[in-house]
Tab-separated table of C-alpha atoms in Angstrom:
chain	number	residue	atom	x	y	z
A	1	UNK	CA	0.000	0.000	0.000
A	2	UNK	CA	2.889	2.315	0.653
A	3	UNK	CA	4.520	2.133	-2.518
A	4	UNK	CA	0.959	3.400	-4.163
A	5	UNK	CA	1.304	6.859	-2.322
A	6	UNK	CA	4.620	7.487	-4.251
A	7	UNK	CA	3.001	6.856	-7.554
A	8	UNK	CA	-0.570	7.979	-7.554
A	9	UNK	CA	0.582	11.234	-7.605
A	10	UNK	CA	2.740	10.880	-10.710
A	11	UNK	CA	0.088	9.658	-13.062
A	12	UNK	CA	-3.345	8.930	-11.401
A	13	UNK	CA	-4.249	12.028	-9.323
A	14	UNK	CA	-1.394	14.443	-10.919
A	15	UNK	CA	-1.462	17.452	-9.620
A	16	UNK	CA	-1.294	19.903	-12.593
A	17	UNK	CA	-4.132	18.005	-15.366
A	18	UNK	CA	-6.255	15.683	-12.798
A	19	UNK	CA	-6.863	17.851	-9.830
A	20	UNK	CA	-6.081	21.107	-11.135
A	21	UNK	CA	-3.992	22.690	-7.852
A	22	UNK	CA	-0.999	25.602	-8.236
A	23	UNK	CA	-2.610	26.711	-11.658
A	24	UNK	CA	-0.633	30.089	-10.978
A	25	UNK	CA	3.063	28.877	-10.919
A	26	UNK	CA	2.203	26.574	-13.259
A	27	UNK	CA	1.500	29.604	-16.059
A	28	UNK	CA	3.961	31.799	-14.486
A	29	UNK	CA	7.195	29.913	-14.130
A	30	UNK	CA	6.775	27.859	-17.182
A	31	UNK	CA	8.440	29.961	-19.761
A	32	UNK	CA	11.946	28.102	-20.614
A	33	UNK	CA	12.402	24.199	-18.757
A	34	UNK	CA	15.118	25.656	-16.714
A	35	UNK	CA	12.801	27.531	-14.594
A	36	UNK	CA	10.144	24.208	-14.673
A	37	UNK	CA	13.195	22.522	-13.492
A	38	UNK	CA	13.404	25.454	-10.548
A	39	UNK	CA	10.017	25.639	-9.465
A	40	UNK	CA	9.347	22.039	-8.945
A	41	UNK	CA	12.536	21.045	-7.491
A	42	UNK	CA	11.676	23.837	-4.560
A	43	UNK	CA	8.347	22.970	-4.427
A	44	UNK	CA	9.094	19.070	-4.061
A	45	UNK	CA	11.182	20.014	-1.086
A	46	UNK	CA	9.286	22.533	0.741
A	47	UNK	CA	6.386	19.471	0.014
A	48	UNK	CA	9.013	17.242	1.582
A	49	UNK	CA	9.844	19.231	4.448
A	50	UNK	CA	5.852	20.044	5.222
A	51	UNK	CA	4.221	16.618	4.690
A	52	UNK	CA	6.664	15.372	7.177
A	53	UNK	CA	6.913	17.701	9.806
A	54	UNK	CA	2.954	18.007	10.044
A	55	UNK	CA	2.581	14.262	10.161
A	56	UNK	CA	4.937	14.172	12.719
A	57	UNK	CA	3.045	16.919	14.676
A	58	UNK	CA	-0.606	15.823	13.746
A	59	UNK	CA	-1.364	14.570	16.755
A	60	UNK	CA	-0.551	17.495	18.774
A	61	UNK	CA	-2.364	20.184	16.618
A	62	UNK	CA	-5.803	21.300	18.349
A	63	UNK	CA	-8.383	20.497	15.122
A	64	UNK	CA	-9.827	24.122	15.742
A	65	UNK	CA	-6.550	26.090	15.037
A	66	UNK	CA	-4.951	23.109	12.034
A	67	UNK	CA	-5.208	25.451	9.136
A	68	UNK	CA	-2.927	28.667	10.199
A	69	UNK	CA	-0.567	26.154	11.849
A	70	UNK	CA	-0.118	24.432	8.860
A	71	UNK	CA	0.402	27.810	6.822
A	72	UNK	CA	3.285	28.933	9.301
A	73	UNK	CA	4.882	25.195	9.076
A	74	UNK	CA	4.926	25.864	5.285
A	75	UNK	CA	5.688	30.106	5.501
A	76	UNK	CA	8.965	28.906	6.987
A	77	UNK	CA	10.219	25.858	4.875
A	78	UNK	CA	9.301	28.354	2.060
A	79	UNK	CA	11.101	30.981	3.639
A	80	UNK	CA	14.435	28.163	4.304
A	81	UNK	CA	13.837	27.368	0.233
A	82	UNK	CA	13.613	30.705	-1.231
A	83	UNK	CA	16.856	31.537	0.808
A	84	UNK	CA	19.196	28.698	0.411
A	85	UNK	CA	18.447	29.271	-3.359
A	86	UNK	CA	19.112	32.986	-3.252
A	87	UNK	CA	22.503	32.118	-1.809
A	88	UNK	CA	23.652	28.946	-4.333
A	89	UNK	CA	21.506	29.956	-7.287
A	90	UNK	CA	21.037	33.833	-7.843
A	91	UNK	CA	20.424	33.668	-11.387
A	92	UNK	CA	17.194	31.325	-10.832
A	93	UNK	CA	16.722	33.154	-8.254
A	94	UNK	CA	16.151	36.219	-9.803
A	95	UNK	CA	14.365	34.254	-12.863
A	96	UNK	CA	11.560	32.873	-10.782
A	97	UNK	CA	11.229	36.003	-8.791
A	98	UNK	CA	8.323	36.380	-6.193
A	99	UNK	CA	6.949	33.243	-7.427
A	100	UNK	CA	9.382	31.406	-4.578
A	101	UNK	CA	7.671	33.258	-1.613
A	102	UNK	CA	4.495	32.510	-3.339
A	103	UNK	CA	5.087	28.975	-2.893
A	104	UNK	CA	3.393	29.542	0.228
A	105	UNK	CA	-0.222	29.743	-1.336
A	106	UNK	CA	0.851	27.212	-3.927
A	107	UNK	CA	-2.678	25.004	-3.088
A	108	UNK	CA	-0.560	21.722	-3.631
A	109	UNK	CA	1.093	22.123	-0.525
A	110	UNK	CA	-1.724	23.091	1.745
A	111	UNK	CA	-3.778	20.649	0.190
A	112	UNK	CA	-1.812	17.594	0.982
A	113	UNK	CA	-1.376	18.767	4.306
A	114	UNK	CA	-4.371	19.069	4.581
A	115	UNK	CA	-5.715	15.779	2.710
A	116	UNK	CA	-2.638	13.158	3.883
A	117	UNK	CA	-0.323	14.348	5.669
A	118	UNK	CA	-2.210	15.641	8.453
A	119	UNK	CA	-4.015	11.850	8.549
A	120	UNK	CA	-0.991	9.628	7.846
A	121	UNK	CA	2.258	8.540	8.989
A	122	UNK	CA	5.708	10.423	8.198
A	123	UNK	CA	6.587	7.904	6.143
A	124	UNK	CA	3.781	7.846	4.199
A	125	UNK	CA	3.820	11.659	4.001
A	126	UNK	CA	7.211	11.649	2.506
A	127	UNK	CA	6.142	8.901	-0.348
A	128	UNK	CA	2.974	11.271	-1.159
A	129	UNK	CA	5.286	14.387	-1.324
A	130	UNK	CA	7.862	13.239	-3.550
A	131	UNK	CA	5.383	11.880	-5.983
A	132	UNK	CA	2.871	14.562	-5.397
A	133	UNK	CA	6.232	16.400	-6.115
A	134	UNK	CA	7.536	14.552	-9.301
A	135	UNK	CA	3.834	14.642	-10.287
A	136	UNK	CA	4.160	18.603	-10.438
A	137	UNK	CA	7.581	18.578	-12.352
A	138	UNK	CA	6.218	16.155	-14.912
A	139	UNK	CA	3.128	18.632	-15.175
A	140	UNK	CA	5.407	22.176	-15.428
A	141	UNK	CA	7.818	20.418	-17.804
A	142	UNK	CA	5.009	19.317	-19.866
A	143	UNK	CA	3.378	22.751	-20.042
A	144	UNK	CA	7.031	24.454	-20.361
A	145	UNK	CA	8.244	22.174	-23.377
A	146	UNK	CA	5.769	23.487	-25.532
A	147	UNK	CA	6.321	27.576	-24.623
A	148	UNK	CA	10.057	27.014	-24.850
A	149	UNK	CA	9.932	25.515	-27.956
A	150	UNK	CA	7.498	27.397	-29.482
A	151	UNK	CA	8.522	30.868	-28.253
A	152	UNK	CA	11.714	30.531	-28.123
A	153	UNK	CA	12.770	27.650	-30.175
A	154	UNK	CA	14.976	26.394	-27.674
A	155	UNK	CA	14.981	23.742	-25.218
A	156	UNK	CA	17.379	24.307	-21.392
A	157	UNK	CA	18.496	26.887	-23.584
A	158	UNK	CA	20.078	25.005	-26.197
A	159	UNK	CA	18.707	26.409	-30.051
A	160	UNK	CA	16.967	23.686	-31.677
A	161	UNK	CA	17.108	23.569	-35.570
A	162	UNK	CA	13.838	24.331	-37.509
A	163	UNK	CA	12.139	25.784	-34.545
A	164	UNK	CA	15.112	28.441	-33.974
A	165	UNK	CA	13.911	30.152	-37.180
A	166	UNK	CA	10.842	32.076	-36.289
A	167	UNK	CA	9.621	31.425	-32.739
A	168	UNK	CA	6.261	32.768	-32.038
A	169	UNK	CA	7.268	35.585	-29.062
A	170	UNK	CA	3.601	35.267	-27.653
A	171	UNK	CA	4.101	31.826	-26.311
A	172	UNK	CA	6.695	32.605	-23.239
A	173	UNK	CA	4.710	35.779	-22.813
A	174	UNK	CA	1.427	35.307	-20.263
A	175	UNK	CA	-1.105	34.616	-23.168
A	176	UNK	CA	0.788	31.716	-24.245
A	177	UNK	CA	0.564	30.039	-21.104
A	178	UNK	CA	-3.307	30.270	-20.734
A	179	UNK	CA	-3.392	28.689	-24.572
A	180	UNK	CA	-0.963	25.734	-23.704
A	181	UNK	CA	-2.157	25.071	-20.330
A	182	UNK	CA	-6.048	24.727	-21.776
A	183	UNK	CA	-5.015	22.604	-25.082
A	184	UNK	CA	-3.669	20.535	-23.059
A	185	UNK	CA	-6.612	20.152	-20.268
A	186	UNK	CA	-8.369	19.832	-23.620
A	187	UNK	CA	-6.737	17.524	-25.184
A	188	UNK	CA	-6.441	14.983	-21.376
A	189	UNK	CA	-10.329	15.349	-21.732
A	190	UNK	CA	-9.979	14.402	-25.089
A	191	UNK	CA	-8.509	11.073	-24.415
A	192	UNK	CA	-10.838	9.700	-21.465
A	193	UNK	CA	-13.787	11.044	-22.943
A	194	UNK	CA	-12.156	8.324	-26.289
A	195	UNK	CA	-11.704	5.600	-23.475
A	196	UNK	CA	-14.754	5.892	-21.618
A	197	UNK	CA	-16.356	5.588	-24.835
A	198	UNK	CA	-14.853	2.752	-25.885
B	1	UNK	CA	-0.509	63.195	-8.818
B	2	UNK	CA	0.341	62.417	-12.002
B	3	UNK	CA	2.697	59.854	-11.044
B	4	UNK	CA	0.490	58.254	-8.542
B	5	UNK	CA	-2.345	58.076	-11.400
B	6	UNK	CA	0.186	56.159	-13.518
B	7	UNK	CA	1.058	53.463	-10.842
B	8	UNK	CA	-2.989	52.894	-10.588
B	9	UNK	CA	-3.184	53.042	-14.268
B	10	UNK	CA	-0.610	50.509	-15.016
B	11	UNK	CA	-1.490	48.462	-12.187
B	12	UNK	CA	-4.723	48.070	-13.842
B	13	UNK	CA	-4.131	47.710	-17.520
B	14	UNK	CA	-0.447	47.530	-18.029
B	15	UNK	CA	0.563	44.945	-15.769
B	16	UNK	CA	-2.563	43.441	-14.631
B	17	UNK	CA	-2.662	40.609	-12.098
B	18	UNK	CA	-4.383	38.112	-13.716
B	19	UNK	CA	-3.957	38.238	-17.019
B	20	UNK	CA	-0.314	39.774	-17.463
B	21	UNK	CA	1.249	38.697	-14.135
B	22	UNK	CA	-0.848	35.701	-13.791
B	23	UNK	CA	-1.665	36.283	-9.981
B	24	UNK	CA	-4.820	34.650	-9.068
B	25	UNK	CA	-5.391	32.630	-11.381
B	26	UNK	CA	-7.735	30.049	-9.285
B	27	UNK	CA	-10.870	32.066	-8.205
B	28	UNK	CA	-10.496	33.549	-11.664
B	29	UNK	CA	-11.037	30.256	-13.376
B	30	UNK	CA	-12.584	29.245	-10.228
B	31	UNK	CA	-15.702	31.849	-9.547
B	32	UNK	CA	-15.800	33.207	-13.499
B	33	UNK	CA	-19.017	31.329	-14.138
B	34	UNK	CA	-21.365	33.322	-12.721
B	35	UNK	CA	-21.734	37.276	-12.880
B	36	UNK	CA	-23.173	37.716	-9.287
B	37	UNK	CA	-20.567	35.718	-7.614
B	38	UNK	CA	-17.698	37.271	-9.849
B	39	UNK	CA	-19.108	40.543	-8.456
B	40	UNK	CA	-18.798	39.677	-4.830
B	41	UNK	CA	-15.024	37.701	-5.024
B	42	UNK	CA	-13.763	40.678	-7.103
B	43	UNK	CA	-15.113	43.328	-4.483
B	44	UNK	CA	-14.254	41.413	-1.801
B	45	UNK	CA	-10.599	40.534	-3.308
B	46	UNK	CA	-10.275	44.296	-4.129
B	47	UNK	CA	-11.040	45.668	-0.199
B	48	UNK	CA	-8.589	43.052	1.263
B	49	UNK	CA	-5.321	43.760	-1.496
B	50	UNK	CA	-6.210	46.828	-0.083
B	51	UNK	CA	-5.995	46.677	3.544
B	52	UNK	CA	-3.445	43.735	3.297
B	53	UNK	CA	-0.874	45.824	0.710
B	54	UNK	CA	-1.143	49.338	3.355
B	55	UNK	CA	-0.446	46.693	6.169
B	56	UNK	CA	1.862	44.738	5.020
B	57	UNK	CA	4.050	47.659	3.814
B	58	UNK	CA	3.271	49.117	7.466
B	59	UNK	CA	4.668	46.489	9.099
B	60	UNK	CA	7.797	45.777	7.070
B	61	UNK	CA	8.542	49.786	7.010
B	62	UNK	CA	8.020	49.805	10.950
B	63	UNK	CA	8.563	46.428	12.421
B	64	UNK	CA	10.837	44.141	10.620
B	65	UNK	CA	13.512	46.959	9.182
B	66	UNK	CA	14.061	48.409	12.438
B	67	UNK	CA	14.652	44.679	14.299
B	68	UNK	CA	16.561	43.664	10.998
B	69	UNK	CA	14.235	41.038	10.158
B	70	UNK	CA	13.368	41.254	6.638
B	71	UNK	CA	14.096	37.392	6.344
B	72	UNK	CA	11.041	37.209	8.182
B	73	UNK	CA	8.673	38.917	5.421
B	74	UNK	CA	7.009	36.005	3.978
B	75	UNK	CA	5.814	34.486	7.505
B	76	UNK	CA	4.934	37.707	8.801
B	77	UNK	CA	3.294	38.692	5.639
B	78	UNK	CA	0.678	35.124	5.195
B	79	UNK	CA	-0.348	35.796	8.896
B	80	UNK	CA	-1.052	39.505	8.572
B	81	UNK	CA	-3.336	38.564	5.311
B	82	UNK	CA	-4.569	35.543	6.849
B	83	UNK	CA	-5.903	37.243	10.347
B	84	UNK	CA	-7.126	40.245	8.102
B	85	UNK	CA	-9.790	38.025	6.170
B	86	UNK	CA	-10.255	36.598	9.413
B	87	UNK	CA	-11.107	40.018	11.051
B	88	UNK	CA	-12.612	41.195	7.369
B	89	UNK	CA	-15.007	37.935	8.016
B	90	UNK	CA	-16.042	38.537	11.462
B	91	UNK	CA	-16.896	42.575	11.248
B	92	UNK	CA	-19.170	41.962	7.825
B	93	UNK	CA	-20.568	39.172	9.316
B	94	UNK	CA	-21.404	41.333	12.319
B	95	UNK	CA	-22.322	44.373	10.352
B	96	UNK	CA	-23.664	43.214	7.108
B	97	UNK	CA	-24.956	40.111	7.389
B	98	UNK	CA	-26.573	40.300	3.799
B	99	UNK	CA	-23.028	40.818	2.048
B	100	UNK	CA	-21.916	38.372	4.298
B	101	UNK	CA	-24.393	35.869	3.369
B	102	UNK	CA	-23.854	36.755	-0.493
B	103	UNK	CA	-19.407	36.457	0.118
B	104	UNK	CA	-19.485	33.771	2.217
B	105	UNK	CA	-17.988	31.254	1.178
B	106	UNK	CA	-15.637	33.086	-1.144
B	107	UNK	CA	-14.270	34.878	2.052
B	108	UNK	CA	-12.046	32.440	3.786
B	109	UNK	CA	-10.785	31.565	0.306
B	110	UNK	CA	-8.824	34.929	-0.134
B	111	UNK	CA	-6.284	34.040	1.961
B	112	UNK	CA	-4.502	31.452	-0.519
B	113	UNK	CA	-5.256	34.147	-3.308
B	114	UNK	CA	-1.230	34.886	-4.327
B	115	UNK	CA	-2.349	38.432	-6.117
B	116	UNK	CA	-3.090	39.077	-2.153
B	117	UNK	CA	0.419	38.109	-0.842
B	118	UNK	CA	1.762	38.930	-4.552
B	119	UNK	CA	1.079	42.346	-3.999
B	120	UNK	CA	2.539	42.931	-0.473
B	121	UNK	CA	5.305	40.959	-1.939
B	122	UNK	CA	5.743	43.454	-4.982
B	123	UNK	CA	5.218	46.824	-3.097
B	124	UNK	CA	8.259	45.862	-1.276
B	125	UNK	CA	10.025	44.658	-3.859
B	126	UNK	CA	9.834	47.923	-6.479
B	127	UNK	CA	10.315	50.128	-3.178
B	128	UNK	CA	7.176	52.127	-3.178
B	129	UNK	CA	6.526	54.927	-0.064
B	130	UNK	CA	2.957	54.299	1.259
B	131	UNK	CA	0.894	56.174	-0.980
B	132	UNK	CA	2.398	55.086	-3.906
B	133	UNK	CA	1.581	51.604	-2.362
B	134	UNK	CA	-1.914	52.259	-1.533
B	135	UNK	CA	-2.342	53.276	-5.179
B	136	UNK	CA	-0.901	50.247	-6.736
B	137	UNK	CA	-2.560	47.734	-4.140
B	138	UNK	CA	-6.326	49.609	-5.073
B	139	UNK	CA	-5.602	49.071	-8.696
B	140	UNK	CA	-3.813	45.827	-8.346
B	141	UNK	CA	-7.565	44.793	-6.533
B	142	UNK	CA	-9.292	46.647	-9.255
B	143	UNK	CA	-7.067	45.345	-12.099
B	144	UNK	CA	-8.488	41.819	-10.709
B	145	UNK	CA	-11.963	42.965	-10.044
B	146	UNK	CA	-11.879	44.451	-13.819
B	147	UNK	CA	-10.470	40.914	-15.359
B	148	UNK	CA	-12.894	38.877	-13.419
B	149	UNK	CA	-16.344	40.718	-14.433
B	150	UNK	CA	-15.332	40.165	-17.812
B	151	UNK	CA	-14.107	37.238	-18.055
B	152	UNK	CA	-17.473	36.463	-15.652
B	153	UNK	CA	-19.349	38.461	-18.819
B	154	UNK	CA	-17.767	36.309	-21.750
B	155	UNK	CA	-18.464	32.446	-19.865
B	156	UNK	CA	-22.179	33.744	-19.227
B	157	UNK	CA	-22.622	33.658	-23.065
B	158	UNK	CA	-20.016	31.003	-24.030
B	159	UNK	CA	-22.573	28.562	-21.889
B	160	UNK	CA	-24.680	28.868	-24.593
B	161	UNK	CA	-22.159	28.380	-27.487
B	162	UNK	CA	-21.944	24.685	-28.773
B	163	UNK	CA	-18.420	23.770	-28.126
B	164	UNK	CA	-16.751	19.968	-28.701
B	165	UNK	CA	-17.352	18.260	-25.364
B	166	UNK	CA	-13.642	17.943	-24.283
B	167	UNK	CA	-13.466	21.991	-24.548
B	168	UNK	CA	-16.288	22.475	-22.039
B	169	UNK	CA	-15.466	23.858	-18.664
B	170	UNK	CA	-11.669	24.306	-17.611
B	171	UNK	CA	-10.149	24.210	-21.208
B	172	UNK	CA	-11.967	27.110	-22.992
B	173	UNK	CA	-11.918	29.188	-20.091
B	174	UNK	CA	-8.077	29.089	-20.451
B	175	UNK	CA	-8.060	29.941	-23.930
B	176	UNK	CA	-10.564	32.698	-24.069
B	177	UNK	CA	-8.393	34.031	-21.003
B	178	UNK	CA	-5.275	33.722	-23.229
B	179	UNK	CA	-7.106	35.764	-25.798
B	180	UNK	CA	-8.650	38.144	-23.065
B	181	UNK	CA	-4.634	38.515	-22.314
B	182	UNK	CA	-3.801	39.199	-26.042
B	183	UNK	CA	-5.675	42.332	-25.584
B	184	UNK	CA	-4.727	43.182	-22.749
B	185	UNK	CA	-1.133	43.377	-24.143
B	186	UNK	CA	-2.612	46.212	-26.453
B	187	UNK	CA	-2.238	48.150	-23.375
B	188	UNK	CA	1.592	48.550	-23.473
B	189	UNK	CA	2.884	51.638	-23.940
B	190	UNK	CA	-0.012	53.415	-22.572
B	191	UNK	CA	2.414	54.804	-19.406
């Protein structure tokens, strides 16, 4: 049963195209893969560091006062994050901007506190986070393939033939983002709508 | 004046919150699909930005410089916001209990909004004095109130339009936003 809480959130209940959570990183940062990379590598660890330390102290939280508790749990691994990466890694630093701090009211992370952690053991919690975590990464990458590509025609920076010619501007700019994000959604419907029907 | 009229300005049009900084993204997809109810989040989402971009800046200016504890600014920030919806809830609740009733449940939500903590975070950031904050958190609010009434305004109709089943819902509401964001980039250049 363990092993299912690492995977389910890679494929079955992903947290970008099944249950829709973090929509706002997941347009903002998603403009080259480098900053995909960024965003969901800090967000996998601040998920890390939360899902464990609440299920560690869900016993002690009173039920009445859960919610701001678990918002100051994750304020300060956010706050550990966004500073260990302004020291090592200025440039992505400066890339993702305020969208590190904002990692705070990314609804991923208070929603599996929320929804597991604050119900399950640590180890448990840590098997959720990293695949809630890699399920996130898979879901920015996705998203960020197609605006790099197409609005840049590059991929982690690196000029790729055909697609270096012209690239369409609008696609790393915010527009481009809504479009990709809902042809995808689109085209996810698309295929279980094709196996249900089947 | 001018140049405060130019910070509300572009916070409204130029760099909007939703649709050019994409800030808020969730109740905008989220609470879009009905006029009345995109009425009442984008008021109430306007009052607290408000409150919560004059207090935040308040507190940082007063309280964390002075004890050298700018480190501190996104935990102090998420509780300030998050015990001002709190308050925001209990005094309309106590005062008007019909706005209440209408806001309700949208109210509790506004504390995970990030154009909320976005714009504390960004008043800080460019270095604004306080009025030049309290003019870019009102439009910032308004910028968002603006973007969700029409967006709110387009889905009424677009219930009506015959679309391919696996474009219903979620999906178009993202494109027509991307287009809604096209225009909005018409704006540019207007400051």
């Amino acid at each position: 049963m363990t092993i299912d809480n690492l995977f389910k959130g890679i494929w079955k209940e992903n947290p970008t195209f099944v249950i829709a959570l973090g929509i706002c990183p997941t347009l903002a940062v998603t403009t080259s893969m480098t900053n995909a990379l960024g965003m969901g590598i800090a967000a996998t660890c601040v998920l890390i560091c939360s899902n464990l330390f609440i299920s560690l102290i869900r016993k002690i939280v009173p039920d009445n006062i859960r919610i701001p508790v678990y918002i100051m749990v994750i304020a300060t691994f956010v706050t550990i994050i966004d500073k260990l990466i302004q020291a090592y890694s200025p440039a992505l630093s400066q890339s993702l901007g305020i969208f590190i701090p904002l990692i705070v009211v990314n609804c991923i992370i208070l929603g599996r506190a929320e929804a597991f952690a604050s119900k399950n053991s640590p180890i448990d919690s840590i098997l959720d986070a990293i695949g809630m975590g890699i399920g996130f990464l898979i879901g920015l990458s996705c998203i960020a393939f197609f605006r790099e590509l197409l609005g840049e025609g590059k991929l982690y920076g690196f000029p790729i033939p055909y697609f270096k010619e012209d690239p369409a501007l609008i696609m790393i700019m915010a527009p481009g983002g809504f479009f990709v994000f809902g042809l995808l959604r689109a085209l996810k419907k698309h295929l279980e709508l094709r196996r249900a029907g089947k | 004046m001018m140049h405060l009229l130019a910070i509300l300005i572009t916070a409204i049009f130029l760099e909007n919150f939703v649709l050019n900084q994409i800030l808020g993204i969730c109740p905008f997809i989220g609470v879009s699909n009905k006029m009345d109810s995109a009425i009442g989040m984008g008021l109430a989402v306007t009052f607290v930005m408000l409150i919560a971009g004059v207090s935040t800046w308040c507190v940082n200016q007063y309280v964390l410089i002075p004890l050298k504890l700018e480190y501190l600014q996104t935990i102090a920030f998420i509780l300030i916001i998050a015990s001002l919806v709190q308050f925001i809830e209990m005094v309309i609740k106590k005062t008007a209990p019909n706005l209440y009733q209408a806001l309700g449940v949208f109210l509790p939500l506004i504390t995970t909004n990030c154009a909320v903590l976005g714009v504390a975070l960004l008043n800080i950031k460019k270095g604004y004095n306080l009025l030049e904050t309290t003019f870019n958190s009102l439009g910032g609010g308004l910028g968002f109130f603006l973007a969700l009434i029409i967006m709110a305004s387009i889905r009424e109709r677009l219930d009506l339009a015959e679309l391919p089943e696996s474009m219903k819902g979620a999906p178009i509401a993202l494109i027509t936003a991307g287009i809604l964001a096209t225009a909005f980039m018409g704006f540019s250049g207007l400051v």
